[in-house]
Short mmCIF file of C-alpha atoms in Angstrom, two decimals:
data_model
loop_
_atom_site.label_atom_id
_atom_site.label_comp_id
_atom_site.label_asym_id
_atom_site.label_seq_id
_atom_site.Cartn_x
_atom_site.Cartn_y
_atom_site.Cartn_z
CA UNK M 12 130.78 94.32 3.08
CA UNK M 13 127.76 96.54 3.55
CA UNK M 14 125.19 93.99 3.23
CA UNK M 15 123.52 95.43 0.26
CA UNK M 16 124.11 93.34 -2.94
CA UNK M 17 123.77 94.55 -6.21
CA UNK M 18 123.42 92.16 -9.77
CA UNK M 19 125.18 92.33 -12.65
CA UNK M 20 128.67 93.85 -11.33
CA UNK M 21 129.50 94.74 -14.95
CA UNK M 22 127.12 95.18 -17.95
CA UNK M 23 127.74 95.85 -21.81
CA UNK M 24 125.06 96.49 -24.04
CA UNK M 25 124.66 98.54 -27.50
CA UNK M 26 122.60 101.66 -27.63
CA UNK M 27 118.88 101.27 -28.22
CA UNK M 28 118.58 98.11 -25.59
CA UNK M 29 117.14 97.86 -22.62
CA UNK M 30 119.05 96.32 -19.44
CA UNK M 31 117.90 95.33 -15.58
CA UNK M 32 119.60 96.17 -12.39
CA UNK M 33 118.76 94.30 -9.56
CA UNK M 34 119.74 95.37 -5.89
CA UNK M 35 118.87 93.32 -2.54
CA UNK M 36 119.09 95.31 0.83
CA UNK M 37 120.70 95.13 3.93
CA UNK M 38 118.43 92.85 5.93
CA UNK M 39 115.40 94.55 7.76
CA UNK M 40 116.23 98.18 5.43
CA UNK M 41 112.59 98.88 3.76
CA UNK M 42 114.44 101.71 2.31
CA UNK M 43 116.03 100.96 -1.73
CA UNK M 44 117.61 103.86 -3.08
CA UNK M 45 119.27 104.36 -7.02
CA UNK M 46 122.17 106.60 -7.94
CA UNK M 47 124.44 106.78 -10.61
CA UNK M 48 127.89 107.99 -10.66
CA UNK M 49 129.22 109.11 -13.66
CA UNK M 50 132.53 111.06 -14.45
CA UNK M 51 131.14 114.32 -15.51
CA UNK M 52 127.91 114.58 -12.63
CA UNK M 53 129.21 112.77 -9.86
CA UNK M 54 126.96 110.77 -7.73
CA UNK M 55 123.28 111.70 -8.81
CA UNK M 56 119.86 110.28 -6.75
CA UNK M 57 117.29 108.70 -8.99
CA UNK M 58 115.04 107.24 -7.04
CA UNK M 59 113.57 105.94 -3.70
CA UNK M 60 111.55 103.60 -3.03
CA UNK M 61 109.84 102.64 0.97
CA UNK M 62 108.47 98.95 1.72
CA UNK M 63 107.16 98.90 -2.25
CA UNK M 64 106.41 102.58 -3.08
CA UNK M 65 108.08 104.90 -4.51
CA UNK M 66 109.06 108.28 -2.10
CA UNK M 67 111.34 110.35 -3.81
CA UNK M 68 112.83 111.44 -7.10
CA UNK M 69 115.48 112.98 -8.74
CA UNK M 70 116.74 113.49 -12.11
CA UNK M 71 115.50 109.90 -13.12
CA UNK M 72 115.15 110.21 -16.79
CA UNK M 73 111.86 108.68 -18.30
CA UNK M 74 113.51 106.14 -20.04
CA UNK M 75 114.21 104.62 -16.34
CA UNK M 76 112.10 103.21 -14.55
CA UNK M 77 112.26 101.01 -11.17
CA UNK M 78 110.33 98.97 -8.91
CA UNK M 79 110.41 97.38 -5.11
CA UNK M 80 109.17 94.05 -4.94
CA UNK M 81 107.48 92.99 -1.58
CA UNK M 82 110.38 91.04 -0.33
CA UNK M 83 112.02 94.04 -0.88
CA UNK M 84 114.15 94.01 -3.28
CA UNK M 85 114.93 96.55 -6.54
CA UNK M 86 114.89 96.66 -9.72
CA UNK M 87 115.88 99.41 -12.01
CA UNK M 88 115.29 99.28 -15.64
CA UNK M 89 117.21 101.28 -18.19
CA UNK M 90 115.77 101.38 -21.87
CA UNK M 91 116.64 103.09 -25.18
CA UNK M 92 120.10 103.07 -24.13
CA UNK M 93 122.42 106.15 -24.87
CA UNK M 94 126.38 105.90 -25.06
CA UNK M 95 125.88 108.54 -21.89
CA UNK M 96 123.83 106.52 -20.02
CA UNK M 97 127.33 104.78 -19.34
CA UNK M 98 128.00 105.04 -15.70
CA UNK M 99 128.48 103.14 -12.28
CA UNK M 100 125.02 102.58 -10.95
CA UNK M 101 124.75 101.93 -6.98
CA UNK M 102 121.91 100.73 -4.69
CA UNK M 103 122.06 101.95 -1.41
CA UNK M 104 119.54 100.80 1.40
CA UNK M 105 118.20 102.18 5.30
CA UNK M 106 116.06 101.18 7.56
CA UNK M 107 113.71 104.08 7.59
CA UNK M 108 112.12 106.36 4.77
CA UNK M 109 114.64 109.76 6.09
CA UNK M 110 117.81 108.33 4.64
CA UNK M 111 119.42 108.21 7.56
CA UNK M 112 122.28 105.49 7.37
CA UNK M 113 122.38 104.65 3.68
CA UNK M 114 124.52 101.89 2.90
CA UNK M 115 125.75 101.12 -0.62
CA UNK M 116 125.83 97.96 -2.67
CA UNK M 117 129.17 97.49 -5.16
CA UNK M 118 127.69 98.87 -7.73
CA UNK M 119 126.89 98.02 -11.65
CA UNK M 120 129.07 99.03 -14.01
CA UNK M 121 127.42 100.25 -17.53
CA UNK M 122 128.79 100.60 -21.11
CA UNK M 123 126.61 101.36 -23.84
CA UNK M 124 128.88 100.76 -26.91
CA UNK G 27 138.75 113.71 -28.05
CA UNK G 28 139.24 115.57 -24.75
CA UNK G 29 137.72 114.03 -21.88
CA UNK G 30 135.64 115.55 -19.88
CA UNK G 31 135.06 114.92 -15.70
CA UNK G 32 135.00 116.72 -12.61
CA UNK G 33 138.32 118.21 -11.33
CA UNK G 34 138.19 116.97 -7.83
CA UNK G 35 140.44 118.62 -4.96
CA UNK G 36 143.47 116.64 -3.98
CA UNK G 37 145.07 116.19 -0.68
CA UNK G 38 148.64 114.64 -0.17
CA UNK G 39 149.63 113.84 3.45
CA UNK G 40 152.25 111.98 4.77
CA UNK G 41 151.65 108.50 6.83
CA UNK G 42 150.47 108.89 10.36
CA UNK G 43 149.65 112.69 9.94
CA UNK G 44 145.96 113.96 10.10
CA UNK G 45 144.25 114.96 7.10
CA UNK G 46 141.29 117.98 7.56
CA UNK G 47 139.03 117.15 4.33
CA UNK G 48 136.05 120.26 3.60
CA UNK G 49 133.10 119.89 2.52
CA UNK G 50 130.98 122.98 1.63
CA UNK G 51 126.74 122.51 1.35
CA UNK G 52 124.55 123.65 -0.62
CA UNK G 53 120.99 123.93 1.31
CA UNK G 54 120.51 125.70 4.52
CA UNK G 55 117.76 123.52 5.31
CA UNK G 56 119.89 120.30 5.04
CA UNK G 57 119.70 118.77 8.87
CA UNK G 58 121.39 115.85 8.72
CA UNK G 59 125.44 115.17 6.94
CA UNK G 60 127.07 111.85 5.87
CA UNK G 61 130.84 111.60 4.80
CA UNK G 62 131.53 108.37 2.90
CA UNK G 63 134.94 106.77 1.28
CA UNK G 64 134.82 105.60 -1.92
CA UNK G 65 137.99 103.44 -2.99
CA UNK G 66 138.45 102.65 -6.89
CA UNK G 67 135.85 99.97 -8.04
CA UNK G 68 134.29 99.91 -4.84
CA UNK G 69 131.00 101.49 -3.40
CA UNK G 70 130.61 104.63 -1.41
CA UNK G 71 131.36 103.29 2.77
CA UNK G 72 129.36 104.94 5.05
CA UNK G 73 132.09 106.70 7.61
CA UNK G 74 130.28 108.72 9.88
CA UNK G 75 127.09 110.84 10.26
CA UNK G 76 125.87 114.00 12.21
CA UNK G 77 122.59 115.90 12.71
CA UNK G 78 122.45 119.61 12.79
CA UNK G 79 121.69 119.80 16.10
CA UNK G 80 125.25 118.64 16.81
CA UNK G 81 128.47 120.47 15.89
CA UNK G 82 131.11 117.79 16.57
CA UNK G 83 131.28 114.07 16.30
CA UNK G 84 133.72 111.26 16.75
CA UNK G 85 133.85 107.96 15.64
CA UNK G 86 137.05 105.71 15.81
CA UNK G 87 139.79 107.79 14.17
CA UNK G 88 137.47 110.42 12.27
CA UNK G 89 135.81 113.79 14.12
CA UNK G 90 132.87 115.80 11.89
CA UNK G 91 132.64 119.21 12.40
CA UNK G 92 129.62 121.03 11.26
CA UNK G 93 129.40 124.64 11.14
CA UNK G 94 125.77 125.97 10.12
CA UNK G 95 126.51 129.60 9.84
CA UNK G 96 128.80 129.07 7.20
CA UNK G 97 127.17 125.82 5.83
CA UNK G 98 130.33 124.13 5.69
CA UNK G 99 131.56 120.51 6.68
CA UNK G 100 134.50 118.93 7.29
CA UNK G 101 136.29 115.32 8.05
CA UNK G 102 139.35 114.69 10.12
CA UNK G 103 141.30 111.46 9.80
CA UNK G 104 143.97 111.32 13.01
CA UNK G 105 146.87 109.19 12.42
CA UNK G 106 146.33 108.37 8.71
CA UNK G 107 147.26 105.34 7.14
CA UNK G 108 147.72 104.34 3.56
CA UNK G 109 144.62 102.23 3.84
CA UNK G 110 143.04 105.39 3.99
CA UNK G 111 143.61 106.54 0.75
CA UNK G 112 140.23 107.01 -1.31
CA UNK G 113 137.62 109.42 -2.63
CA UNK G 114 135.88 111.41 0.54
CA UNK G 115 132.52 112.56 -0.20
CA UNK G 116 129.85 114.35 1.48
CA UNK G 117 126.04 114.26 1.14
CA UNK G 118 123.16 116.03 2.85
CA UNK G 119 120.03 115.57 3.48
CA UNK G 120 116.77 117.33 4.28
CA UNK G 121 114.02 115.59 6.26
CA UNK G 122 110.80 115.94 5.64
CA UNK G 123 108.85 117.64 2.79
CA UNK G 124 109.17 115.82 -0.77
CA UNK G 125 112.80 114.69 -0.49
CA UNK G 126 112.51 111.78 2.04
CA UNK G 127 115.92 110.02 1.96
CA UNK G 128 117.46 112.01 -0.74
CA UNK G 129 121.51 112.77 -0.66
CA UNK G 130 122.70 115.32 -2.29
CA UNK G 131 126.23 114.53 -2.96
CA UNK G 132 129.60 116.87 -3.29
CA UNK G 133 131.74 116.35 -6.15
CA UNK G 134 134.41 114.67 -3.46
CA UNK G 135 138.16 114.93 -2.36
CA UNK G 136 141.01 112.73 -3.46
CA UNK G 137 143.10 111.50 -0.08
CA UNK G 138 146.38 110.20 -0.85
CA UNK G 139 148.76 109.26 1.64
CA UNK G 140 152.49 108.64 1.37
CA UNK G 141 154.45 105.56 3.52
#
């Protein structure tokens, strides 16, 4: 168990909706980071957030869209759902803003049907 | 119709053998390495790390070997066990600039091991 916990562990939803991922760090990490692992792009950063702002991005598509709440945990939102936005989507966590020492949650799984 | 995914490398070994997984990087200016195991329905576990001012290090079964010149990685498992069977990835990282804490992942190596 890394510590990080991650909420829904599986999700189904039609295309056009909009859906919530919540993560909750490893305890003392201000560091929240987004990725999503699908079969044909592997394990892709979206986004990283530091003690409530956002640091870093990667191919985050505009329909997504996350936050860091000031006890620290995540949130990332998903709208206008596509049958590819199906894909395992894992929070990760670390104390500082480098990366250094990411941990990962369990993951949500998505289908868009 | 025809599925589409990443081929991933494959590695058979035989319990109690070690098993040499590569990794080869894309960015020169990546300074810090991260090989994680990934079993089915799980998360990506954190094995071991190294900075680039190291070339070697061990944890409890597992050595990383970093070679900069040729930008290239690798894991080795001593003794491996059936427990170790998994996906091995690698991800770098460059710190500093606009990426922060960004990995940059490979596509990964299947490790199976035989009893």
């Amino acid at each position: 168990d890394s510590g990080v916990t991650q909420t829904p562990k599986h999700l189904i939803t039609a295309t056009g909706q909009r859906v919530t991922l919540r993560c909750s760090p490893r305890s003392g990490d201000l560091s929240v980071y987004w990725y999503q692992q699908s079969l044909d792009q592997g394990l892709q950063f979206l986004i990283q957030y530091y003690n409530g702002e956002e640091r870093a991005k990667g191919n985050i598509l505009e329909r997504f869209s996350a936050q860091q709440f000031p006890d620290l945990h995540s949130e990332l939102n998903l709208s206008s759902l596509e049958l590819g936005d199906s894909a395992l989507y894992f929070c990760a966590s670390s104390i500082g803003l480098a990366g250094r020492g990411q941990f990962f949650g369990p993951g949500t799984r998505l289908t868009v049907l | 119709g025809e599925s589409v995914g990443l081929h991933l490398p494959t590695l058979s070994v035989q319990e109690g053998d070690n098993s040499i997984i590569n990794c080869a990087y894309s960015n020169s200016a990546s300074d810090y390495f991260i090989w994680y195991k990934q079993e089915s329905g799980k998360g990506p576990q954190f094995i071991i790390d190294i900075r680039s001012n190291m070339d070697k290090r061990q944890g409890q079964r597992v050595t990383v070997l970093l070679n900069k010149t040729v930008k290239h990685l690798s894991l080795q498992i001593a003794a491996t066990q059936p427990g170790d069977s998994a996906v091995y990835f690698c991800a770098e990282n460059i710190s500093g600039g606009t990426s922060y804490g960004k990995l940059t992942f490979g596509q990964g190596t299947i490790l199976t091991v035989h009893p």
